[in-house]
């Protein structure tokens, strides 16, 4: 079995699973309880918070645990909008954001807010000048992802940070779900970024846990009210075992970056160079600087992406038709449409997303099977 769908989810590290099991079975108390099991759970919770903060270069009091990227995006987009509504009602998001951001913005547009969408160029990068032209006196929030989940384009977060440096009333949110462990944290957690969202299962933790970075002093309205956990910002009993597992996974993936990223980039280049030999293959992801080292999206002209996905599945090779959310909905990649790719061509797109768990042997096997799959498509076209 070859798993090349790591942008959809990753296999939990064995060490992260062991941490989860140990905490879940031995330190299972509610952190809000006053007895020893509760205080032990609190110690694990806060130690995990401190470790996560250190690994991304921030302070522990700026880390807030969530159930994952979707909750984090919803909280930041809606929570900032509600908090800053007295000062303005205009929000800007890029046109290639994950549905968790775009749907949150759409929901706000149905509840009295105005939403503008920053366009991207033909390569899938946000047009910073166009974004600048959208800024208004009543703009309260800008949200741009760090790495696009469908083609891997690394967004110009530093340039946008520079644009907003003299706009202190505008909050800047970065969806970093696809970035952590793939590009340097410093490239997207700039000093100007006020909020960032992360999801554990994208970097080998268990599912159902994530975190939000909230710059100290920045205000946001909570979505979940109740018992006052997470400093009154997210009321629900904390998933201590999941959080500890995530902290462990983040430590492991961070420690591996120096060696894993060049390896992943090399695997991507080998596949990229092979695909580039075919005249009727469109490669939508760039190779090298400007693109994440793990994501490669391409299409065989005239062949729908799901046909390719199932053809590889017959050989126990697992890839996807761009994002997991778009795949289930049966929609072409929204990023490609925003880039100006014709709908029929966008419908051919499939995404390979690599990880340190993969190796050169798997790449060679993939390319061998690809030749067989490609040959079959030529017979039925």
mmCIF file of C-alpha atoms in Angstrom, residues 48-319:
data_model
loop_
_atom_site.group_PDB
_atom_site.id
_atom_site.type_symbol
_atom_site.label_atom_id
_atom_site.label_comp_id
_atom_site.label_asym_id
_atom_site.label_seq_id
_atom_site.Cartn_x
_atom_site.Cartn_y
_atom_site.Cartn_z
ATOM 1 C CA UNK A 48 1.481 20.541 26.249
ATOM 2 C CA UNK A 49 0.491 24.173 25.779
ATOM 3 C CA UNK A 50 3.992 25.298 26.706
ATOM 4 C CA UNK A 51 5.589 22.807 24.315
ATOM 5 C CA UNK A 52 3.343 23.789 21.393
ATOM 6 C CA UNK A 53 4.095 27.463 22.047
ATOM 7 C CA UNK A 54 7.845 26.902 22.151
ATOM 8 C CA UNK A 55 7.775 24.912 18.910
ATOM 9 C CA UNK A 56 6.125 27.758 17.007
ATOM 10 C CA UNK A 57 8.079 30.499 18.766
ATOM 11 C CA UNK A 58 5.217 31.982 20.761
ATOM 12 C CA UNK A 59 4.098 32.252 24.398
ATOM 13 C CA UNK A 60 1.979 29.654 26.161
ATOM 14 C CA UNK A 61 -0.719 32.202 26.958
ATOM 15 C CA UNK A 62 -1.190 32.729 23.198
ATOM 16 C CA UNK A 63 -2.156 29.083 22.506
ATOM 17 C CA UNK A 64 -5.776 27.923 22.659
ATOM 18 C CA UNK A 65 -6.771 24.329 21.994
ATOM 19 C CA UNK A 66 -9.616 23.419 19.621
ATOM 20 C CA UNK A 67 -11.012 20.365 17.858
ATOM 21 C CA UNK A 68 -9.135 21.164 14.635
ATOM 22 C CA UNK A 69 -8.780 23.510 11.704
ATOM 23 C CA UNK A 70 -12.456 23.942 10.874
ATOM 24 C CA UNK A 71 -13.399 24.969 14.393
ATOM 25 C CA UNK A 72 -10.379 27.243 14.601
ATOM 26 C CA UNK A 73 -11.203 28.985 11.332
ATOM 27 C CA UNK A 74 -14.860 29.406 12.305
ATOM 28 C CA UNK A 75 -13.897 30.811 15.695
ATOM 29 C CA UNK A 76 -11.418 33.346 14.331
ATOM 30 C CA UNK A 77 -13.474 34.533 11.345
ATOM 31 C CA UNK A 78 -16.747 34.838 13.237
ATOM 32 C CA UNK A 79 -15.261 35.715 16.614
ATOM 33 C CA UNK A 80 -13.184 38.617 15.283
ATOM 34 C CA UNK A 81 -16.125 39.862 13.215
ATOM 35 C CA UNK A 82 -18.446 39.889 16.226
ATOM 36 C CA UNK A 83 -15.820 41.492 18.466
ATOM 37 C CA UNK A 84 -14.992 44.288 16.025
ATOM 38 C CA UNK A 85 -18.455 44.900 14.576
ATOM 39 C CA UNK A 86 -18.774 48.273 16.353
ATOM 40 C CA UNK A 87 -15.755 49.492 14.349
ATOM 41 C CA UNK A 88 -16.580 48.089 10.907
ATOM 42 C CA UNK A 89 -18.222 45.254 9.031
ATOM 43 C CA UNK A 90 -15.921 44.617 6.075
ATOM 44 C CA UNK A 91 -13.890 41.413 5.775
ATOM 45 C CA UNK A 92 -11.396 40.314 3.129
ATOM 46 C CA UNK A 93 -10.545 36.671 2.455
ATOM 47 C CA UNK A 94 -8.572 35.274 -0.435
ATOM 48 C CA UNK A 95 -10.479 33.569 -3.222
ATOM 49 C CA UNK A 96 -8.657 30.271 -2.631
ATOM 50 C CA UNK A 97 -9.299 29.783 1.073
ATOM 51 C CA UNK A 98 -10.374 26.471 2.569
ATOM 52 C CA UNK A 99 -14.179 26.100 2.854
ATOM 53 C CA UNK A 100 -13.867 26.519 6.627
ATOM 54 C CA UNK A 101 -12.857 30.138 5.983
ATOM 55 C CA UNK A 102 -14.950 30.875 2.902
ATOM 56 C CA UNK A 103 -18.134 29.390 4.334
ATOM 57 C CA UNK A 104 -17.617 31.280 7.595
ATOM 58 C CA UNK A 105 -17.226 34.478 5.594
ATOM 59 C CA UNK A 106 -20.312 33.621 3.543
ATOM 60 C CA UNK A 107 -22.281 33.061 6.752
ATOM 61 C CA UNK A 108 -21.201 36.468 8.000
ATOM 62 C CA UNK A 109 -22.275 38.035 4.699
ATOM 63 C CA UNK A 110 -25.765 36.718 5.433
ATOM 64 C CA UNK A 111 -25.693 38.355 8.855
ATOM 65 C CA UNK A 112 -24.861 41.963 8.091
ATOM 66 C CA UNK A 113 -21.178 41.849 7.127
ATOM 67 C CA UNK A 114 -19.612 42.661 3.756
ATOM 68 C CA UNK A 115 -17.079 40.227 2.323
ATOM 69 C CA UNK A 116 -14.544 40.903 -0.442
ATOM 70 C CA UNK A 117 -12.474 38.188 -2.089
ATOM 71 C CA UNK A 118 -8.833 38.865 -2.934
ATOM 72 C CA UNK A 119 -8.011 37.360 -6.350
ATOM 73 C CA UNK A 120 -5.043 35.167 -7.249
ATOM 74 C CA UNK A 121 -2.849 35.086 -10.323
ATOM 75 C CA UNK A 122 -2.537 32.246 -12.826
ATOM 76 C CA UNK A 123 -0.076 30.420 -10.559
ATOM 77 C CA UNK A 124 -2.332 30.523 -7.524
ATOM 78 C CA UNK A 125 -0.704 33.330 -5.522
ATOM 79 C CA UNK A 126 -2.749 36.073 -3.891
ATOM 80 C CA UNK A 127 -2.412 39.364 -5.765
ATOM 81 C CA UNK A 128 -1.171 41.679 -3.010
ATOM 82 C CA UNK A 129 -1.819 44.839 -5.018
ATOM 83 C CA UNK A 130 -5.385 43.759 -5.676
ATOM 84 C CA UNK A 131 -5.794 42.981 -1.980
ATOM 85 C CA UNK A 132 -4.506 46.451 -1.128
ATOM 86 C CA UNK A 133 -7.162 47.911 -3.413
ATOM 87 C CA UNK A 134 -9.870 46.155 -1.400
ATOM 88 C CA UNK A 135 -8.896 47.736 1.919
ATOM 89 C CA UNK A 136 -11.425 50.215 3.290
ATOM 90 C CA UNK A 137 -11.758 52.339 6.442
ATOM 91 C CA UNK A 138 -14.295 49.808 7.753
ATOM 92 C CA UNK A 139 -12.154 46.718 7.050
ATOM 93 C CA UNK A 140 -11.745 44.730 10.269
ATOM 94 C CA UNK A 141 -10.235 41.419 9.153
ATOM 95 C CA UNK A 142 -8.011 39.953 6.434
ATOM 96 C CA UNK A 143 -7.667 36.161 6.170
ATOM 97 C CA UNK A 144 -5.141 34.471 3.866
ATOM 98 C CA UNK A 145 -3.898 30.882 4.094
ATOM 99 C CA UNK A 146 -0.185 30.116 4.388
ATOM 100 C CA UNK A 147 -0.127 27.150 1.984
ATOM 101 C CA UNK A 148 -2.926 26.345 -0.421
ATOM 102 C CA UNK A 149 -4.318 22.872 0.195
ATOM 103 C CA UNK A 150 -5.119 22.117 -3.451
ATOM 104 C CA UNK A 151 -1.945 23.063 -5.334
ATOM 105 C CA UNK A 152 0.558 23.901 -2.578
ATOM 106 C CA UNK A 153 1.192 27.528 -3.508
ATOM 107 C CA UNK A 154 2.882 29.376 -0.637
ATOM 108 C CA UNK A 155 1.049 32.638 -0.129
ATOM 109 C CA UNK A 156 2.878 35.985 0.267
ATOM 110 C CA UNK A 157 2.224 36.335 3.995
ATOM 111 C CA UNK A 158 5.234 38.598 4.554
ATOM 112 C CA UNK A 159 4.161 40.961 1.767
ATOM 113 C CA UNK A 160 0.636 41.092 3.186
ATOM 114 C CA UNK A 161 2.104 41.678 6.638
ATOM 115 C CA UNK A 162 4.072 44.604 5.231
ATOM 116 C CA UNK A 163 0.889 45.933 3.622
ATOM 117 C CA UNK A 164 -0.992 45.790 6.935
ATOM 118 C CA UNK A 165 1.810 47.039 9.167
ATOM 119 C CA UNK A 166 0.277 50.518 9.269
ATOM 120 C CA UNK A 167 -3.284 49.213 9.611
ATOM 121 C CA UNK A 168 -3.467 48.371 13.329
ATOM 122 C CA UNK A 169 -7.268 48.222 13.385
ATOM 123 C CA UNK A 170 -7.312 45.332 10.897
ATOM 124 C CA UNK A 171 -6.858 41.832 12.317
ATOM 125 C CA UNK A 172 -4.760 39.458 10.202
ATOM 126 C CA UNK A 173 -5.576 35.741 10.261
ATOM 127 C CA UNK A 174 -3.530 32.965 8.648
ATOM 128 C CA UNK A 175 -4.883 29.458 8.119
ATOM 129 C CA UNK A 176 -1.669 27.481 8.701
ATOM 130 C CA UNK A 177 -3.195 23.994 8.575
ATOM 131 C CA UNK A 178 -1.209 22.920 5.484
ATOM 132 C CA UNK A 179 1.948 24.829 6.400
ATOM 133 C CA UNK A 180 3.209 23.411 9.665
ATOM 134 C CA UNK A 181 5.974 20.896 9.135
ATOM 135 C CA UNK A 182 6.186 21.826 5.451
ATOM 136 C CA UNK A 183 7.639 25.358 5.421
ATOM 137 C CA UNK A 184 9.460 27.391 8.107
ATOM 138 C CA UNK A 185 7.124 28.737 10.794
ATOM 139 C CA UNK A 186 8.823 32.139 10.583
ATOM 140 C CA UNK A 187 7.647 32.524 6.988
ATOM 141 C CA UNK A 188 3.983 32.669 7.954
ATOM 142 C CA UNK A 189 3.859 33.542 11.678
ATOM 143 C CA UNK A 190 5.174 37.056 11.155
ATOM 144 C CA UNK A 191 4.993 39.733 13.829
ATOM 145 C CA UNK A 192 1.955 41.200 12.042
ATOM 146 C CA UNK A 193 -0.119 38.003 12.178
ATOM 147 C CA UNK A 194 -2.752 38.229 14.916
ATOM 148 C CA UNK A 195 -4.358 34.787 14.626
ATOM 149 C CA UNK A 196 -3.360 31.457 13.092
ATOM 150 C CA UNK A 197 -5.121 28.093 12.989
ATOM 151 C CA UNK A 198 -3.617 24.591 13.089
ATOM 152 C CA UNK A 199 -4.914 21.013 12.931
ATOM 153 C CA UNK A 200 -3.156 18.069 14.586
ATOM 154 C CA UNK A 201 -4.090 15.330 12.141
ATOM 155 C CA UNK A 202 -2.192 17.138 9.390
ATOM 156 C CA UNK A 203 1.083 16.498 11.242
ATOM 157 C CA UNK A 204 0.675 12.957 12.594
ATOM 158 C CA UNK A 205 -1.402 13.578 15.710
ATOM 159 C CA UNK A 206 -4.775 11.961 16.303
ATOM 160 C CA UNK A 207 -7.872 13.524 14.778
ATOM 161 C CA UNK A 208 -10.158 15.874 16.621
ATOM 162 C CA UNK A 209 -7.567 18.229 18.072
ATOM 163 C CA UNK A 210 -5.935 21.464 16.948
ATOM 164 C CA UNK A 211 -4.991 24.877 18.224
ATOM 165 C CA UNK A 212 -5.282 28.582 17.552
ATOM 166 C CA UNK A 213 -2.522 31.110 18.021
ATOM 167 C CA UNK A 214 -3.978 34.377 19.321
ATOM 168 C CA UNK A 215 -1.515 37.210 19.716
ATOM 169 C CA UNK A 216 -1.447 38.522 23.260
ATOM 170 C CA UNK A 217 -3.911 41.345 23.790
ATOM 171 C CA UNK A 218 -5.999 40.661 20.685
ATOM 172 C CA UNK A 219 -9.713 40.475 21.377
ATOM 173 C CA UNK A 220 -12.105 37.868 20.014
ATOM 174 C CA UNK A 221 -15.602 36.746 20.916
ATOM 175 C CA UNK A 222 -15.855 33.085 21.986
ATOM 176 C CA UNK A 223 -18.141 30.766 20.006
ATOM 177 C CA UNK A 224 -18.550 28.203 22.788
ATOM 178 C CA UNK A 225 -19.743 29.419 26.180
ATOM 179 C CA UNK A 226 -20.222 27.412 29.320
ATOM 180 C CA UNK A 227 -17.693 26.293 31.895
ATOM 181 C CA UNK A 228 -15.055 28.882 31.052
ATOM 182 C CA UNK A 229 -12.247 26.600 29.897
ATOM 183 C CA UNK A 230 -9.378 27.994 27.802
ATOM 184 C CA UNK A 231 -9.569 31.329 29.650
ATOM 185 C CA UNK A 232 -13.278 31.647 28.796
ATOM 186 C CA UNK A 233 -12.544 31.485 25.056
ATOM 187 C CA UNK A 234 -13.618 27.849 24.471
ATOM 188 C CA UNK A 235 -15.904 26.265 27.011
ATOM 189 C CA UNK A 236 -15.806 22.480 26.871
ATOM 190 C CA UNK A 237 -13.930 19.779 28.746
ATOM 191 C CA UNK A 238 -10.437 19.695 27.261
ATOM 192 C CA UNK A 239 -9.311 16.708 25.199
ATOM 193 C CA UNK A 240 -6.175 16.253 27.288
ATOM 194 C CA UNK A 241 -5.070 12.978 25.695
ATOM 195 C CA UNK A 242 -5.489 14.408 22.196
ATOM 196 C CA UNK A 243 -3.699 17.608 23.130
ATOM 197 C CA UNK A 244 -0.762 15.703 24.628
ATOM 198 C CA UNK A 245 -0.630 13.533 21.499
ATOM 199 C CA UNK A 246 -0.585 16.652 19.324
ATOM 200 C CA UNK A 247 2.226 18.240 21.321
ATOM 201 C CA UNK A 248 4.229 15.037 20.948
ATOM 202 C CA UNK A 249 3.590 14.864 17.187
ATOM 203 C CA UNK A 250 4.518 18.515 16.726
ATOM 204 C CA UNK A 251 7.788 17.929 18.553
ATOM 205 C CA UNK A 252 8.587 14.948 16.327
ATOM 206 C CA UNK A 253 7.680 16.611 13.037
ATOM 207 C CA UNK A 254 9.621 19.745 13.985
ATOM 208 C CA UNK A 255 12.705 17.753 14.942
ATOM 209 C CA UNK A 256 12.578 15.949 11.571
ATOM 210 C CA UNK A 257 12.170 19.021 9.357
ATOM 211 C CA UNK A 258 15.850 19.536 8.615
ATOM 212 C CA UNK A 259 16.082 16.100 7.031
ATOM 213 C CA UNK A 260 12.508 15.351 5.980
ATOM 214 C CA UNK A 261 11.790 18.425 3.867
ATOM 215 C CA UNK A 262 14.705 17.960 1.425
ATOM 216 C CA UNK A 263 13.722 14.295 1.100
ATOM 217 C CA UNK A 264 10.085 15.177 0.374
ATOM 218 C CA UNK A 265 11.119 17.868 -2.115
ATOM 219 C CA UNK A 266 13.353 15.379 -3.934
ATOM 220 C CA UNK A 267 10.517 12.873 -4.259
ATOM 221 C CA UNK A 268 8.228 15.574 -5.605
ATOM 222 C CA UNK A 269 10.817 16.699 -8.164
ATOM 223 C CA UNK A 270 11.284 13.162 -9.478
ATOM 224 C CA UNK A 271 7.546 12.796 -10.050
ATOM 225 C CA UNK A 272 7.255 16.329 -11.440
ATOM 226 C CA UNK A 273 10.050 15.798 -13.960
ATOM 227 C CA UNK A 274 8.513 12.522 -15.145
ATOM 228 C CA UNK A 275 5.035 14.004 -15.578
ATOM 229 C CA UNK A 276 6.465 17.004 -17.427
ATOM 230 C CA UNK A 277 7.513 14.675 -20.259
ATOM 231 C CA UNK A 278 3.876 14.143 -21.284
ATOM 232 C CA UNK A 279 2.366 16.754 -23.598
ATOM 233 C CA UNK A 280 -1.230 16.047 -22.557
ATOM 234 C CA UNK A 281 -0.572 16.315 -18.830
ATOM 235 C CA UNK A 282 -1.253 19.632 -17.155
ATOM 236 C CA UNK A 283 0.772 20.279 -14.007
ATOM 237 C CA UNK A 284 -0.958 22.814 -11.788
ATOM 238 C CA UNK A 285 1.601 22.874 -8.961
ATOM 239 C CA UNK A 286 4.983 24.487 -9.327
ATOM 240 C CA UNK A 287 8.209 22.788 -8.310
ATOM 241 C CA UNK A 288 10.778 24.499 -6.126
ATOM 242 C CA UNK A 289 10.561 27.924 -4.512
ATOM 243 C CA UNK A 290 7.080 29.302 -4.035
ATOM 244 C CA UNK A 291 5.415 25.934 -3.607
ATOM 245 C CA UNK A 292 5.217 23.515 -0.701
ATOM 246 C CA UNK A 293 7.560 20.546 -1.178
ATOM 247 C CA UNK A 294 4.863 17.949 -0.577
ATOM 248 C CA UNK A 295 1.959 18.822 -2.910
ATOM 249 C CA UNK A 296 1.830 18.062 -6.634
ATOM 250 C CA UNK A 297 -1.416 18.495 -8.549
ATOM 251 C CA UNK A 298 -1.798 17.474 -12.181
ATOM 252 C CA UNK A 299 -4.334 16.213 -14.692
ATOM 253 C CA UNK A 300 -4.488 14.113 -17.846
ATOM 254 C CA UNK A 301 -6.406 16.108 -20.408
ATOM 255 C CA UNK A 302 -9.778 14.579 -21.186
ATOM 256 C CA UNK A 303 -9.786 12.239 -18.164
ATOM 257 C CA UNK A 304 -11.739 13.156 -15.059
ATOM 258 C CA UNK A 305 -9.753 13.116 -11.839
ATOM 259 C CA UNK A 306 -11.889 10.503 -10.093
ATOM 260 C CA UNK A 307 -11.106 8.031 -12.886
ATOM 261 C CA UNK A 308 -7.398 8.403 -12.152
ATOM 262 C CA UNK A 309 -7.937 8.135 -8.398
ATOM 263 C CA UNK A 310 -9.809 4.845 -8.739
ATOM 264 C CA UNK A 311 -7.322 3.493 -11.287
ATOM 265 C CA UNK A 312 -4.507 3.954 -8.765
ATOM 266 C CA UNK A 313 -6.683 2.584 -5.978
ATOM 267 C CA UNK A 314 -6.847 -0.733 -7.845
ATOM 268 C CA UNK A 315 -3.095 -0.943 -7.209
ATOM 269 C CA UNK A 316 -3.464 0.151 -3.565
ATOM 270 C CA UNK A 317 -2.002 3.573 -4.304
ATOM 271 C CA UNK A 318 -4.034 6.318 -2.679
ATOM 272 C CA UNK A 319 -4.181 9.834 -4.091
#
